Coordinates of C-alpha atoms in Angstrom, one line a residue:
M1 CA -9.3 49.8 -14.0
E2 CA -9.9 53.2 -12.3
K3 CA -7.3 54.7 -14.6
R4 CA -9.1 53.4 -17.7
I5 CA -12.4 54.8 -16.5
L6 CA -11.0 58.2 -15.9
L7 CA -9.2 58.1 -19.3
F8 CA -12.5 57.1 -21.0
L9 CA -14.3 60.0 -19.4
S10 CA -11.5 62.4 -20.3
L11 CA -11.6 61.3 -24.0
S12 CA -15.4 61.6 -23.9
L13 CA -15.1 65.2 -22.8
I14 CA -12.7 65.9 -25.6
S15 CA -15.1 64.4 -28.1
L16 CA -17.9 66.6 -26.7
T17 CA -15.8 69.7 -27.0
A18 CA -14.8 68.8 -30.6
C19 CA -18.6 68.5 -31.4
G20 CA -19.2 72.0 -30.2
T21 CA -20.6 71.0 -26.8
T22 CA -19.0 72.7 -23.7
P23 CA -18.9 70.2 -20.9
V24 CA -18.9 71.1 -17.2
A25 CA -15.6 70.7 -15.3
G26 CA -14.8 67.0 -15.0
P27 CA -12.1 64.4 -15.4
A28 CA -9.9 66.4 -17.8
E29 CA -9.6 69.1 -15.1
M30 CA -9.4 66.6 -12.3
A31 CA -6.5 64.9 -14.1
E32 CA -4.6 68.0 -15.2
D33 CA -1.4 67.0 -13.4
I34 CA -1.3 63.6 -15.1
K35 CA 1.6 63.0 -17.6
Y36 CA 0.8 60.8 -20.5
V37 CA 3.2 58.6 -22.4
A38 CA 2.8 55.9 -25.1
L39 CA 4.8 52.7 -25.0
T40 CA 5.0 51.1 -28.4
F41 CA 6.4 47.6 -29.4
D42 CA 7.6 46.5 -32.8
D43 CA 8.3 43.2 -34.6
G44 CA 6.0 40.9 -32.6
P45 CA 4.0 39.0 -31.7
R46 CA 6.1 36.3 -30.3
K47 CA 5.2 33.5 -27.9
G48 CA 7.1 33.6 -24.6
T49 CA 7.8 37.3 -24.7
T50 CA 4.6 39.1 -25.9
D51 CA 2.4 37.0 -23.6
R52 CA 4.6 37.9 -20.6
L53 CA 4.5 41.5 -21.6
L54 CA 0.7 41.4 -21.8
N55 CA 0.5 39.9 -18.4
G56 CA 2.7 42.6 -16.9
L57 CA 0.8 45.5 -18.6
R58 CA -2.5 44.0 -17.4
D59 CA -1.3 43.8 -13.8
R60 CA -0.2 47.4 -14.0
D61 CA -3.3 48.8 -15.7
A62 CA -1.1 50.1 -18.5
S63 CA -2.0 50.3 -22.2
A64 CA 0.4 50.1 -25.2
T65 CA 0.5 50.0 -29.0
F66 CA 1.7 47.0 -30.8
F67 CA 3.0 47.2 -34.4
L68 CA 2.8 43.7 -35.8
V69 CA 4.7 42.0 -38.5
G70 CA 2.1 40.3 -40.7
E71 CA 3.9 37.0 -41.4
Q72 CA 4.0 36.4 -37.6
I73 CA 0.3 36.9 -37.0
E74 CA -1.2 33.6 -38.1
A75 CA 0.8 31.5 -35.7
N76 CA 0.0 34.0 -32.8
Q77 CA -3.6 34.8 -33.3
E78 CA -4.5 34.3 -29.7
L79 CA -2.0 36.9 -28.7
V80 CA -3.4 39.4 -31.2
A81 CA -6.9 38.8 -30.0
R82 CA -5.8 39.3 -26.5
M83 CA -4.2 42.6 -27.3
R84 CA -7.5 43.8 -28.6
D85 CA -9.5 42.4 -25.7
E86 CA -7.2 44.0 -23.2
G87 CA -7.5 47.5 -24.7
H88 CA -4.2 47.9 -26.5
Q89 CA -3.9 49.5 -29.9
I90 CA -2.9 47.2 -32.8
G91 CA -0.9 48.6 -35.7
N92 CA 0.8 47.5 -39.0
H93 CA 4.6 47.0 -39.3
T94 CA 4.4 45.6 -42.8
W95 CA 4.2 42.0 -43.8
S96 CA 7.9 41.1 -43.7
H97 CA 9.6 44.1 -42.0
Q98 CA 10.4 45.4 -45.5
R99 CA 12.2 48.7 -45.6
L100 CA 9.9 51.2 -47.2
A101 CA 12.3 54.1 -47.5
D102 CA 13.3 53.1 -51.0
A103 CA 10.4 50.9 -51.9
S104 CA 8.3 51.1 -55.0
P105 CA 4.6 52.1 -54.7
A106 CA 3.7 48.5 -55.6
L107 CA 5.9 47.0 -52.9
I108 CA 4.6 49.5 -50.3
S109 CA 1.0 48.7 -51.1
Q110 CA 1.7 45.0 -51.0
E111 CA 3.6 45.0 -47.7
V112 CA 1.1 47.2 -45.9
G113 CA -2.0 45.7 -47.6
R114 CA -1.2 42.1 -46.7
T115 CA -0.9 42.8 -43.0
E116 CA -4.0 45.0 -43.1
E117 CA -5.9 42.1 -44.7
I118 CA -4.9 39.5 -42.1
L119 CA -5.7 41.9 -39.2
E120 CA -9.1 42.6 -40.7
S121 CA -9.8 38.9 -41.1
L122 CA -8.8 38.2 -37.5
L123 CA -10.1 41.3 -35.7
G124 CA -12.6 42.8 -38.1
G125 CA -12.6 46.1 -39.9
G126 CA -10.8 49.0 -38.2
E127 CA -8.0 51.4 -38.7
Y128 CA -4.6 49.8 -38.2
W129 CA -2.0 52.6 -38.0
L130 CA 1.3 52.1 -39.7
R131 CA 4.8 52.1 -38.3
P132 CA 7.1 51.8 -41.3
P133 CA 10.2 49.8 -40.5
Y134 CA 13.0 52.2 -39.5
G135 CA 10.4 54.9 -39.4
L136 CA 10.7 55.9 -43.1
V137 CA 8.7 55.7 -46.3
S138 CA 9.8 56.7 -49.8
P139 CA 9.4 60.5 -50.3
G140 CA 6.1 61.2 -52.0
S141 CA 4.5 57.9 -51.2
E142 CA 2.5 59.3 -48.3
D143 CA -0.6 59.4 -50.5
L144 CA -0.5 55.6 -50.6
I145 CA -1.0 55.4 -46.9
T146 CA -4.6 55.5 -45.8
V147 CA -3.9 55.6 -42.0
P148 CA -1.8 57.8 -39.7
M149 CA 1.8 56.7 -39.3
V150 CA 3.8 56.6 -36.1
K151 CA 7.4 57.1 -35.5
W152 CA 8.9 57.7 -31.9
S153 CA 10.7 60.3 -29.8
V154 CA 12.5 58.0 -27.4
D155 CA 14.6 55.1 -28.9
P156 CA 16.8 53.2 -26.3
R157 CA 18.1 50.9 -29.1
D158 CA 17.0 47.9 -27.1
W159 CA 17.5 45.6 -30.1
E160 CA 21.2 46.5 -30.0
S161 CA 22.2 46.3 -26.4
R162 CA 19.8 43.5 -25.3
D163 CA 20.7 44.9 -21.8
T164 CA 17.7 45.6 -19.5
E165 CA 19.5 48.1 -17.3
K166 CA 20.8 50.1 -20.3
V167 CA 17.4 50.2 -21.9
V168 CA 15.7 51.4 -18.7
Q169 CA 18.2 54.1 -18.1
A170 CA 18.1 55.3 -21.7
V171 CA 14.4 55.7 -21.5
L172 CA 14.3 57.4 -18.1
Q173 CA 17.0 59.9 -19.2
N174 CA 15.0 61.0 -22.3
V175 CA 11.4 60.5 -21.6
Q176 CA 9.1 63.6 -21.3
P177 CA 5.3 64.0 -21.1
N178 CA 3.8 63.0 -24.4
S179 CA 6.8 60.9 -25.5
I180 CA 6.3 57.9 -27.8
I181 CA 8.8 55.2 -26.6
L182 CA 10.1 52.6 -29.1
L183 CA 10.7 49.0 -27.8
H184 CA 10.5 45.5 -29.2
D185 CA 8.4 42.8 -27.6
I186 CA 10.5 40.0 -29.1
Y187 CA 13.4 40.3 -26.6
P188 CA 13.1 39.1 -23.0
T189 CA 15.4 41.9 -21.9
S190 CA 13.1 44.5 -23.5
V191 CA 10.0 43.0 -21.8
D192 CA 11.9 43.2 -18.4
A193 CA 12.9 46.8 -19.2
A194 CA 9.4 47.8 -20.3
L195 CA 7.8 46.6 -17.0
R196 CA 10.4 48.4 -14.9
I197 CA 9.9 51.6 -16.9
V198 CA 6.2 51.4 -16.3
D199 CA 6.8 50.9 -12.5
V200 CA 9.2 53.8 -12.3
L201 CA 7.3 56.3 -14.4
A202 CA 4.0 55.4 -12.8
E203 CA 5.5 56.5 -9.5
K204 CA 6.3 59.9 -11.1
G205 CA 2.7 60.4 -12.2
Y206 CA 2.8 59.0 -15.8
W207 CA -0.1 57.2 -17.3
F208 CA 0.5 54.7 -20.2
V209 CA -1.9 55.2 -23.0
T210 CA -2.1 54.1 -26.7
V211 CA -0.7 56.3 -29.4
K212 CA -4.2 57.2 -30.6
E213 CA -5.3 58.1 -27.1
L214 CA -2.1 60.2 -26.6
L215 CA -2.9 62.3 -29.7
L216 CA -6.6 62.7 -28.9
L217 CA -5.8 63.7 -25.3
N218 CA -3.6 66.5 -26.7
G219 CA -6.3 67.7 -29.1
I220 CA -4.6 66.2 -32.2
D221 CA -6.8 65.0 -35.0
P222 CA -4.7 62.2 -36.6
Q223 CA -4.6 62.4 -40.4
A224 CA -3.9 59.6 -43.0
G225 CA -0.4 59.7 -44.4
A226 CA 0.9 62.0 -41.6
M227 CA 3.8 60.9 -39.4
Y228 CA 3.5 61.4 -35.6
R229 CA 6.6 61.4 -33.4
N230 CA 5.1 62.4 -30.1
G231 CA 1.9 63.7 -28.6
N232 CA 2.8 67.4 -28.4
P233 CA 0.2 69.6 -30.0

């Protein structure tokens, strides 16, 4: 909880600076040695794995970003509401995990729009950032996307190995401050890996924030249709 309070104050100072107000020295200066990183999870939610992950993140005072597949939301509404209530960022991973790299404008709008609609009906209006499956959209279709898009800078290919130790080591070998880490909350091995990663990196001074927080903490103003791979300015 103390981390969340300090993070809130740091973001508030950034907002004041952006508005032209020069704040006195405060949390941003106090926390200058903190290293921020964003854990992101695709393809959920799923009972039995996502709920266990949420328990572990709550116990560790760590935030994450969840990119949800629309067709899985209705049967897991309580998990989605819990993500929101516990301070995580919720994003859109299309309705059916449809590849958008070669999709028509109509299909892109349908896949993104259906998931946005169900999220809005469940959680209310908001900005649900998009992670296109496989991190790609058809060239020239960025104008169809009304929210920022998120890729990643660390991919341990957890879906392929299904090996907790391999996933942990792949992340630890490649992570840097401001990394966006890709994982999947539908695999038990990935949940185990994620919580171990949080434990190890927390000891090294890393704080786990949402993607939106990561960008704002680095002075980045997220733009609709732009793709963000990390939090480096």
